[in-house]
mmCIF file of C-alpha atoms in Angstrom:
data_model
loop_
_atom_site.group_PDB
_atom_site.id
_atom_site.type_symbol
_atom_site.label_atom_id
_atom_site.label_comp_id
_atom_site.label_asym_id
_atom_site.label_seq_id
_atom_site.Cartn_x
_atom_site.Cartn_y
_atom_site.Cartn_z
ATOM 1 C CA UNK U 28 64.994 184.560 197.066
ATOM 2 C CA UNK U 29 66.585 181.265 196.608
ATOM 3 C CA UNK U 30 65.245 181.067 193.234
ATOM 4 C CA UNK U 31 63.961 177.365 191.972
ATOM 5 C CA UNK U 32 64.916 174.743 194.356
ATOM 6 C CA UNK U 33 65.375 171.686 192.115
ATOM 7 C CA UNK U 34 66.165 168.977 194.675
ATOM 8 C CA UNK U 35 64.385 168.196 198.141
ATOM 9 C CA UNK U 36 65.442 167.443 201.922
ATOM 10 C CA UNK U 37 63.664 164.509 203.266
ATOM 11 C CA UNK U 38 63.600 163.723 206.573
ATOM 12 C CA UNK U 39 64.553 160.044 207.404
ATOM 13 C CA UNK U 40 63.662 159.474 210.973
ATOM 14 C CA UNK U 41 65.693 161.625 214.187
ATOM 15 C CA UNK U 42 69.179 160.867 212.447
ATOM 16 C CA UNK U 43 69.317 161.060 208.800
ATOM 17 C CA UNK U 44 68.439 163.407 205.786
ATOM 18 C CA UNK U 45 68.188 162.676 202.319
ATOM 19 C CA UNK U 46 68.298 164.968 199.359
ATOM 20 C CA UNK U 47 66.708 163.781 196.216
ATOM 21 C CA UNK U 48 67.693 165.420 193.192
ATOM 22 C CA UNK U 49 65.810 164.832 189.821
ATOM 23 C CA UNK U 50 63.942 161.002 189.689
ATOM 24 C CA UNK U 51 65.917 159.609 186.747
ATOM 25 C CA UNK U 52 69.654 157.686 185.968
ATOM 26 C CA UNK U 53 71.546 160.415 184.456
ATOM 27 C CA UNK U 54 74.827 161.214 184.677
ATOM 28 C CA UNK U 55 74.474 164.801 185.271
ATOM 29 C CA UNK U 56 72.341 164.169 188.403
ATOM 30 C CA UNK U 57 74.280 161.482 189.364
ATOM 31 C CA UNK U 58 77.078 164.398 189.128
ATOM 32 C CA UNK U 59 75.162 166.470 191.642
ATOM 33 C CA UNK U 60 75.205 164.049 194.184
ATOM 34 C CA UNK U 61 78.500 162.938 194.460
ATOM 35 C CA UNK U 62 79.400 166.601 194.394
ATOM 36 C CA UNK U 63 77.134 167.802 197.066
ATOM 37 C CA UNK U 64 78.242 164.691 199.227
ATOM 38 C CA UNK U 65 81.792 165.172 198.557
ATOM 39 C CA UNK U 66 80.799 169.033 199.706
ATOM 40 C CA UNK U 67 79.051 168.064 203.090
ATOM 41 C CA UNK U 68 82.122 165.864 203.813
ATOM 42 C CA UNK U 69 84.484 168.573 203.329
ATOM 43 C CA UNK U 70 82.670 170.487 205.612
ATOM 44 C CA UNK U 71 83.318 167.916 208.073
ATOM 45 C CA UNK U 72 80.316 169.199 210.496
ATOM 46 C CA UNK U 73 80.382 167.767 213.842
ATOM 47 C CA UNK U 74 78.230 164.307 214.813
ATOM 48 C CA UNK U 75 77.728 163.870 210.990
ATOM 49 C CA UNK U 76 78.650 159.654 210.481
ATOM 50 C CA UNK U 77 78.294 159.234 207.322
ATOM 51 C CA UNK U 78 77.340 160.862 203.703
ATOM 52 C CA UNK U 79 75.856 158.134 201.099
ATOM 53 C CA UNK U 80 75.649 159.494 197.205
ATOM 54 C CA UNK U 81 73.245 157.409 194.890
ATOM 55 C CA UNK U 82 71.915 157.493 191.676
ATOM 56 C CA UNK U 83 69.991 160.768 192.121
ATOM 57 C CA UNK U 84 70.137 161.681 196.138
ATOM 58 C CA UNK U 85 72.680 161.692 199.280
ATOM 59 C CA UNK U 86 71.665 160.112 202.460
ATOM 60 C CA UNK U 87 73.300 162.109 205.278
ATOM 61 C CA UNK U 88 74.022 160.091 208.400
ATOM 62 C CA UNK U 89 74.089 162.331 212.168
ATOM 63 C CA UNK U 90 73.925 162.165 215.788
ATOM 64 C CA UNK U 91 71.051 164.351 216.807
ATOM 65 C CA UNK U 92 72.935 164.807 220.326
ATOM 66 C CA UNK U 93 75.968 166.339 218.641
ATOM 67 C CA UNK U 94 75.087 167.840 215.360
ATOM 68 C CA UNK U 95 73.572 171.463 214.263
ATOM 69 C CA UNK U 96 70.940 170.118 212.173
ATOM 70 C CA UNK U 97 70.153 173.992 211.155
ATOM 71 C CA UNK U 98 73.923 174.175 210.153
ATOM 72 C CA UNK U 99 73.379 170.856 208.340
ATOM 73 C CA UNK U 100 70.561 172.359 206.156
ATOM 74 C CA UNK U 101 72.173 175.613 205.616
ATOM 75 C CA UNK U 102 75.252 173.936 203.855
ATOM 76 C CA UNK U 103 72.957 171.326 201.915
ATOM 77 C CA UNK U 104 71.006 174.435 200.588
ATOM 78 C CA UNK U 105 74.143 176.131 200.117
ATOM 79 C CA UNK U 106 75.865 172.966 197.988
ATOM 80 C CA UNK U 107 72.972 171.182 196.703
ATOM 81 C CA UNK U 108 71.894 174.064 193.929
ATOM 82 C CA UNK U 109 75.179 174.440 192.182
ATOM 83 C CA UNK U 110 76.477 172.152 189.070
ATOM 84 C CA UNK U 111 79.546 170.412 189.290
ATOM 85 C CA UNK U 112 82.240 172.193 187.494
ATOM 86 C CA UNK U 113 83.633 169.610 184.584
ATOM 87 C CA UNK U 114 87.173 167.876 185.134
ATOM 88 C CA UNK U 115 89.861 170.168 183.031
ATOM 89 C CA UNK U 116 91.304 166.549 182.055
ATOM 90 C CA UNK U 117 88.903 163.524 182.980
ATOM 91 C CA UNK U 118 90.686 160.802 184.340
ATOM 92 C CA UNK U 119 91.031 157.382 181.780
ATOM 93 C CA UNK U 120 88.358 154.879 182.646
ATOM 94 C CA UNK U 121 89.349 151.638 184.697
ATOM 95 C CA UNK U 122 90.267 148.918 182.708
ATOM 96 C CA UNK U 123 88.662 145.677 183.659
ATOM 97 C CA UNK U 124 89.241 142.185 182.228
ATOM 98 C CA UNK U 125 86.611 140.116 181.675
ATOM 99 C CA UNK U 126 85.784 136.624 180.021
ATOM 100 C CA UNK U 127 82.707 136.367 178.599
ATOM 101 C CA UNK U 128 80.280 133.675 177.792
ATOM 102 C CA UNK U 129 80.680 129.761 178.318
ATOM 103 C CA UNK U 130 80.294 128.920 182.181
ATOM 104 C CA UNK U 131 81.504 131.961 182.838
ATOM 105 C CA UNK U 132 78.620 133.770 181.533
ATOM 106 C CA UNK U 133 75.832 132.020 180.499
ATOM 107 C CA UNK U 134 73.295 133.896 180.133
ATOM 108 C CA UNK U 135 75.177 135.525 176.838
ATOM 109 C CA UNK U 136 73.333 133.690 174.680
ATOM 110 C CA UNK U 137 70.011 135.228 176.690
ATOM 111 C CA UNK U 138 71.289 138.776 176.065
ATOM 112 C CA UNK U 139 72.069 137.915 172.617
ATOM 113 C CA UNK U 140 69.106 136.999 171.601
ATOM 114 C CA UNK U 141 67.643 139.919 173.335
ATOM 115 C CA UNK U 142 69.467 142.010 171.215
ATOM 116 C CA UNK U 143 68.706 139.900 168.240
ATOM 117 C CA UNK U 144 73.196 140.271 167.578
ATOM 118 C CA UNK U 145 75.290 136.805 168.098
ATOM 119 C CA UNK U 146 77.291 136.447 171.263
ATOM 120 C CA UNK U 147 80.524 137.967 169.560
ATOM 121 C CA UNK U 148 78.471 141.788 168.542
ATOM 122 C CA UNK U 149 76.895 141.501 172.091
ATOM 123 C CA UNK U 150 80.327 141.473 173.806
ATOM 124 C CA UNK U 151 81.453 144.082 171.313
ATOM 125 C CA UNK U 152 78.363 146.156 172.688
ATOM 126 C CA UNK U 153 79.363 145.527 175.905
ATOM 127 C CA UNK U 154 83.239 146.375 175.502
ATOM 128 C CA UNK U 155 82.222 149.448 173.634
ATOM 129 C CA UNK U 156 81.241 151.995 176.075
ATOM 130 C CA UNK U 157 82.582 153.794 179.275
ATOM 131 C CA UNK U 158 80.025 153.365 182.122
ATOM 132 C CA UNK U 159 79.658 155.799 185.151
ATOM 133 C CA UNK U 160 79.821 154.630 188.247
ATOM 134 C CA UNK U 161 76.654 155.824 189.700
ATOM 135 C CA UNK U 162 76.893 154.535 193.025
ATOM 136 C CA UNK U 163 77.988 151.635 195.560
ATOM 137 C CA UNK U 164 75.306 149.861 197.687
ATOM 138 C CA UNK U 165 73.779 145.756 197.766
ATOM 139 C CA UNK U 166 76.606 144.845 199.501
ATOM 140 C CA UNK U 167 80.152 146.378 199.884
ATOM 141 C CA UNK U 168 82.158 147.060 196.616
ATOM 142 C CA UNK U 169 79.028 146.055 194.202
ATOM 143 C CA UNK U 170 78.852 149.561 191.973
ATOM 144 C CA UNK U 171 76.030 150.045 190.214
ATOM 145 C CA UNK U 172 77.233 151.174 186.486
ATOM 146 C CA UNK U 173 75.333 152.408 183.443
ATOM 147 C CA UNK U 174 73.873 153.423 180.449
ATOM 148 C CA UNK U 175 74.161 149.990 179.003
ATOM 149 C CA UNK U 176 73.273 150.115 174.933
ATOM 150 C CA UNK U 177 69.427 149.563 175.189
ATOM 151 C CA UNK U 178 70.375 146.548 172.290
ATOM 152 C CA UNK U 179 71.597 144.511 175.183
ATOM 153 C CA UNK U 180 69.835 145.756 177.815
ATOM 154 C CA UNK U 181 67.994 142.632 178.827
ATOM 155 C CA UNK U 182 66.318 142.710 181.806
ATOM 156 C CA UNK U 183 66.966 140.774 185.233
ATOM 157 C CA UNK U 184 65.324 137.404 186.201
ATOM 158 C CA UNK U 185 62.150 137.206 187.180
ATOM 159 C CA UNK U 186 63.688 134.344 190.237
ATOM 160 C CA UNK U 187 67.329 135.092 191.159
ATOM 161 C CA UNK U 188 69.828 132.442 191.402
ATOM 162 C CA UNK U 189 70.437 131.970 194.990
ATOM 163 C CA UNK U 190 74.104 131.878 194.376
ATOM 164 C CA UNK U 191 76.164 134.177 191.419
ATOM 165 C CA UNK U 192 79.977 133.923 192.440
ATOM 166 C CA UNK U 193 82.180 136.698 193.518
ATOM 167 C CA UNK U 194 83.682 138.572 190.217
ATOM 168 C CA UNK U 195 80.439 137.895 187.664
ATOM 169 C CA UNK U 196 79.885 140.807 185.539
ATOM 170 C CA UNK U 197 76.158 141.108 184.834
ATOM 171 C CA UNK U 198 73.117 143.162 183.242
ATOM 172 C CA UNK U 199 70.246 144.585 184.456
ATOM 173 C CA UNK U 200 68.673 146.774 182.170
ATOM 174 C CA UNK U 201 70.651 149.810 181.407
ATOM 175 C CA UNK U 202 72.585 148.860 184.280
ATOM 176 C CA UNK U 203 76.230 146.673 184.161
ATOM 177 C CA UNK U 204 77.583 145.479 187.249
ATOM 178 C CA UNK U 205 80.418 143.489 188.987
ATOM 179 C CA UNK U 206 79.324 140.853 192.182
ATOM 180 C CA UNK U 207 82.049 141.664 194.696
ATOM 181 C CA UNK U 208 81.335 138.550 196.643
ATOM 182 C CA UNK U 209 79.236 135.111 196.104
ATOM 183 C CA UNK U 210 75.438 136.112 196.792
ATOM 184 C CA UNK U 211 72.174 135.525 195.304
ATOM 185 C CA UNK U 212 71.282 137.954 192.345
ATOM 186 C CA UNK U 213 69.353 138.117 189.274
ATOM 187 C CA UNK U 214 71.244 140.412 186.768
ATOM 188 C CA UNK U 215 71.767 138.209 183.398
ATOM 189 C CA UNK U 216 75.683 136.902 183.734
ATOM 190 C CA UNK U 217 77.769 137.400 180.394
ATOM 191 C CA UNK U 218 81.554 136.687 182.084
ATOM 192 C CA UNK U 219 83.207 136.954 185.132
ATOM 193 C CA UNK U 220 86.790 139.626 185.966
ATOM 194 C CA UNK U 221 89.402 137.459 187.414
ATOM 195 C CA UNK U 222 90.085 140.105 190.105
ATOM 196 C CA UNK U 223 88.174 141.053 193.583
ATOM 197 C CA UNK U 224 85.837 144.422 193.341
ATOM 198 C CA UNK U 225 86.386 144.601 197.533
ATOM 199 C CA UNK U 226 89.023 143.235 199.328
ATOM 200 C CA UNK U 227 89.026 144.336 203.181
ATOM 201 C CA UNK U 228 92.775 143.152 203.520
ATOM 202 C CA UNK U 229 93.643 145.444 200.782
ATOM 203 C CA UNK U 230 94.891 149.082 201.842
ATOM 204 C CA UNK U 231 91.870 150.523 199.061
ATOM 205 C CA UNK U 232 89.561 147.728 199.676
ATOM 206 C CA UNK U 233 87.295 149.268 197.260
ATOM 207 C CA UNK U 234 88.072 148.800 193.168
ATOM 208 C CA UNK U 235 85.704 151.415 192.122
ATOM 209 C CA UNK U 236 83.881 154.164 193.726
ATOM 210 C CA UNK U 237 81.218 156.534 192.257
ATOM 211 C CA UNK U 238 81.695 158.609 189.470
ATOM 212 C CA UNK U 239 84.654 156.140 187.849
ATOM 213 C CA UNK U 240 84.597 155.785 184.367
ATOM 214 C CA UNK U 241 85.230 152.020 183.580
ATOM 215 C CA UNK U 242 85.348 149.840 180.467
ATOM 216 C CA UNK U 243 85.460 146.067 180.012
ATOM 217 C CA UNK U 244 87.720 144.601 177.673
ATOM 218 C CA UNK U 245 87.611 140.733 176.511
ATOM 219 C CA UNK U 246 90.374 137.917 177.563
ATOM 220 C CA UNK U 247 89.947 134.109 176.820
ATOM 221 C CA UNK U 248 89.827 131.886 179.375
ATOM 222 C CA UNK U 249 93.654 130.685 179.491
ATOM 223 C CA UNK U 250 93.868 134.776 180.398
ATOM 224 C CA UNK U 251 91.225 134.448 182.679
ATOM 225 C CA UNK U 252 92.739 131.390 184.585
ATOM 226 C CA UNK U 253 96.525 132.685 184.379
ATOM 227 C CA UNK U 254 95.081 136.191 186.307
ATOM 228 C CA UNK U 255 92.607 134.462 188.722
#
């Protein structure tokens, strides 16, 4: 007896699996996915491409010529049940600079009002907490962080701007995120980080990855403009 089985294996066509874990953002599920794909790539079993954590599943990339997909399944049922062990020291969060408001965020005032605080309390909200990392996906480098404090947890446009500029730090909900390149998007903009999220000349081309801790802190503009 395996006892309860808490997740799920999905097929996802000839070439891919996906296990799905508990349906909700939490950072103890979010926990048992990077673990269990962190697992399956140390495992390093043959034809497998790639290994995608999310919120709350993994996506496991193979060749169906070159892979034991029964080998596959026994280590996902032999990783996927067990809870991550916590960090004896977890690592400081990633400071990020960011300036907020003005035409550098401004939809501020939006969130503000949301909240039903002035500008200054909502970027005080903001710069409070340490967000998670729950996962890296839209387009390369664009993490998907969270649990933003539900007083400023305004939610997205209902029409996205066709362009938000490489470096805007927005909300979506309970979710906070940085736009690693110029794209459309709807998440409210409160400021913008003078640095790149994903560089591809850069030896890590990748700022954050899941399961980061990272907290915003403020900088005027002269900041902002001496750093950019």
């Amino acid at each position: 007896m395996r006892g309860v089985i808490d997740f799920r294996v999905v097929p996802a066509g000839d070439s891919a699996i996906v296990v799905e874990f508990e349906e909700r953002i939490d950072p103890a599920v979010n926990a048992r996915a990077i673990s269990l794909a962190e697992a399956i790539e140390g495992v390093a079993i043959a034809g497998v491409r790639d290994v995608v954590p999310t919120y709350r599943s993994v996506a496991i990339y193979f060749d169906p010529l070159r892979t034991d997909y029964d080998r596959l399944l026994t280590e996902v049922h032999a990783h996927a049940p067990r809870t991550p062990a916590a960090a004896a020291a977890a690592a400081p969060p990633i400071r990020i600079p960011v300036c907020y408001g003005g035409e550098l965020g401004p939809d501020l005032p939006a969130v503000a009002k949301f909240g039903q605080v002035s500008e200054d309390e909502a970027v005080q909200i903001h710069t409070a907490c340490v967000y998670r990392v729950f996962m890296l996906g839209f387009v390369p480098g664009f993490a998907y962080m969270g649990i933003v404090d539900a007083r400023i947890a305004a939610p997205r446009h209902p029409t996205p701007r066709v362009r938000v500029p490489s470096g805007a730090v927005g909300i979506a909900g309970v979710q906070t995120g940085i736009y690693p390149a110029d794209t459309p998007g709807g998440w409210q903009l409160i400021g913008r980080m003078p640095a790149k999220p994903f560089d591809a000349g850069r030896p890590a081309p990748f700022l954050l990855k899941a399961g980061d801790g990272v907290q915003f802190y403020a900088i005027d503009r002269v900041e902002y403009d001496g750093l950019a």
